[in-house]
C-alpha positions as MATLAB code, in Angstrom:
seq = 'XXXXXXXXXXXXXXXXXXXXXXXXXXXXXXXXXXXXXXXXXXXXXXXXXXXXXXXXXXXXXXXXXXXXXXXXXXXXXXXXXXXXXXXXXXXXXXXXXXXXXXXXXXXXXXXXXXXX';
ca = [
     -73.248  -14.689  250.054;
     -70.985  -12.588  247.672;
     -72.781   -9.636  245.858;
     -71.620   -7.549  242.852;
     -71.374   -4.104  242.826;
     -73.949   -3.561  240.071;
     -76.317   -5.410  242.549;
     -75.641   -3.506  245.391;
     -76.448   -0.302  243.138;
     -79.516   -1.658  241.763;
     -80.340   -2.132  245.621;
     -79.707    1.384  246.624;
     -81.092    2.742  243.544;
     -84.131    1.110  244.436;
     -83.902    2.370  247.997;
     -83.594    6.047  246.777;
     -86.445    6.318  244.447;
     -88.438    4.825  246.651;
     -87.785    7.434  249.071;
     -88.393    9.987  246.507;
     -91.867    8.406  246.329;
     -92.409    8.826  249.818;
     -91.496   12.527  249.882;
     -93.423   13.232  247.075;
     -96.442   11.284  248.619;
     -96.046   13.096  251.526;
     -95.934   16.358  250.397;
     -99.878   16.067  249.419;
    -100.978   14.432  252.736;
    -100.755   16.815  255.744;
    -102.013   13.911  257.660;
     -99.395   11.137  257.275;
     -96.907   13.268  258.737;
     -97.892   17.020  259.819;
     -94.429   18.383  260.121;
     -93.003   18.337  256.364;
     -89.552   19.966  257.239;
     -88.633   17.537  259.530;
     -89.762   14.695  257.710;
     -87.998   15.759  254.311;
     -84.658   16.397  256.275;
     -84.346   13.171  257.555;
     -85.300   11.470  254.460;
     -83.082   13.518  252.709;
     -80.399   12.582  254.833;
     -81.279    9.018  254.540;
     -81.199    9.402  250.732;
     -77.386   11.496  250.936;
     -76.418    7.998  252.876;
     -77.825    5.692  249.771;
     -76.111    8.401  247.292;
     -73.105    8.095  249.007;
     -72.803    4.337  248.884;
     -73.313    3.970  245.510;
     -70.409    6.689  244.749;
     -68.600    3.932  246.652;
     -69.412    1.122  244.786;
     -68.902    3.205  241.276;
     -65.361    3.730  242.851;
     -64.885    0.098  243.793;
     -65.010    1.073  246.970;
     -67.204   -1.926  248.261;
     -66.395   -2.072  251.835;
     -67.237    1.180  252.709;
     -70.287    1.391  250.659;
     -71.633   -1.743  252.633;
     -71.086    0.333  255.523;
     -72.975    3.319  254.034;
     -75.718    0.817  252.863;
     -75.941   -0.501  256.385;
     -76.490    2.962  257.961;
     -78.796    4.078  255.570;
     -80.843    0.733  256.674;
     -80.316    1.124  259.961;
     -81.836    5.064  259.452;
     -85.088    4.018  257.654;
     -85.658    1.631  260.257;
     -85.635    4.649  263.230;
     -87.173    6.695  260.488;
     -90.353    4.437  260.192;
     -90.263    3.674  263.781;
     -90.125    7.659  264.649;
     -92.862    8.300  262.116;
     -95.263    5.587  263.420;
     -94.586    6.632  266.568;
     -95.556   10.385  266.167;
     -98.747    9.140  263.864;
    -100.218    6.781  266.410;
     -99.648    9.475  269.194;
    -101.180   11.594  267.144;
    -104.352    9.729  266.834;
    -104.515    8.445  270.130;
    -103.995   11.949  271.754;
    -103.010   14.982  269.296;
    -103.199   17.488  272.557;
    -100.175   15.400  274.196;
     -97.533   17.532  271.923;
     -98.764   20.519  273.663;
     -97.716   19.137  276.926;
     -94.282   18.644  276.473;
     -91.946   21.902  275.482;
     -90.861   21.754  271.576;
     -92.400   18.640  270.646;
     -95.109   20.604  268.882;
     -93.035   21.687  266.308;
     -91.965   17.987  265.172;
     -95.779   16.682  265.616;
     -97.826   19.383  264.171;
     -97.279   21.984  261.565;
     -97.942   25.846  261.492;
    -101.585   25.500  260.806;
    -102.228   22.924  263.218;
    -100.491   24.478  266.274;
    -101.913   27.720  265.456;
    -105.903   25.868  265.576;
    -106.947   25.386  269.076;
];
């Protein structure tokens, strides 16, 4: 399948918009992903990858743009697995994070870690 730069730009723009909506929704819900700083950092990095890919398409560097798009998709997959695992663990046993050094910074926000 041969895709036009315009098609690839539309795909990336849709993904960027989706991630920005995801960031907006997540900023209102502590239960979805308690530590927003980790969540936001990873999501913004993925948006930057897709944005760089868009710039490559705009400058007719389609091969590098495709590489960046693939990196973005792989990042999304790993990010969603990470978020899913953290949420499932929080549902099953939220106290597990206190047993692993440093893990509470990832899985809990400041309010949650101060409550015992």
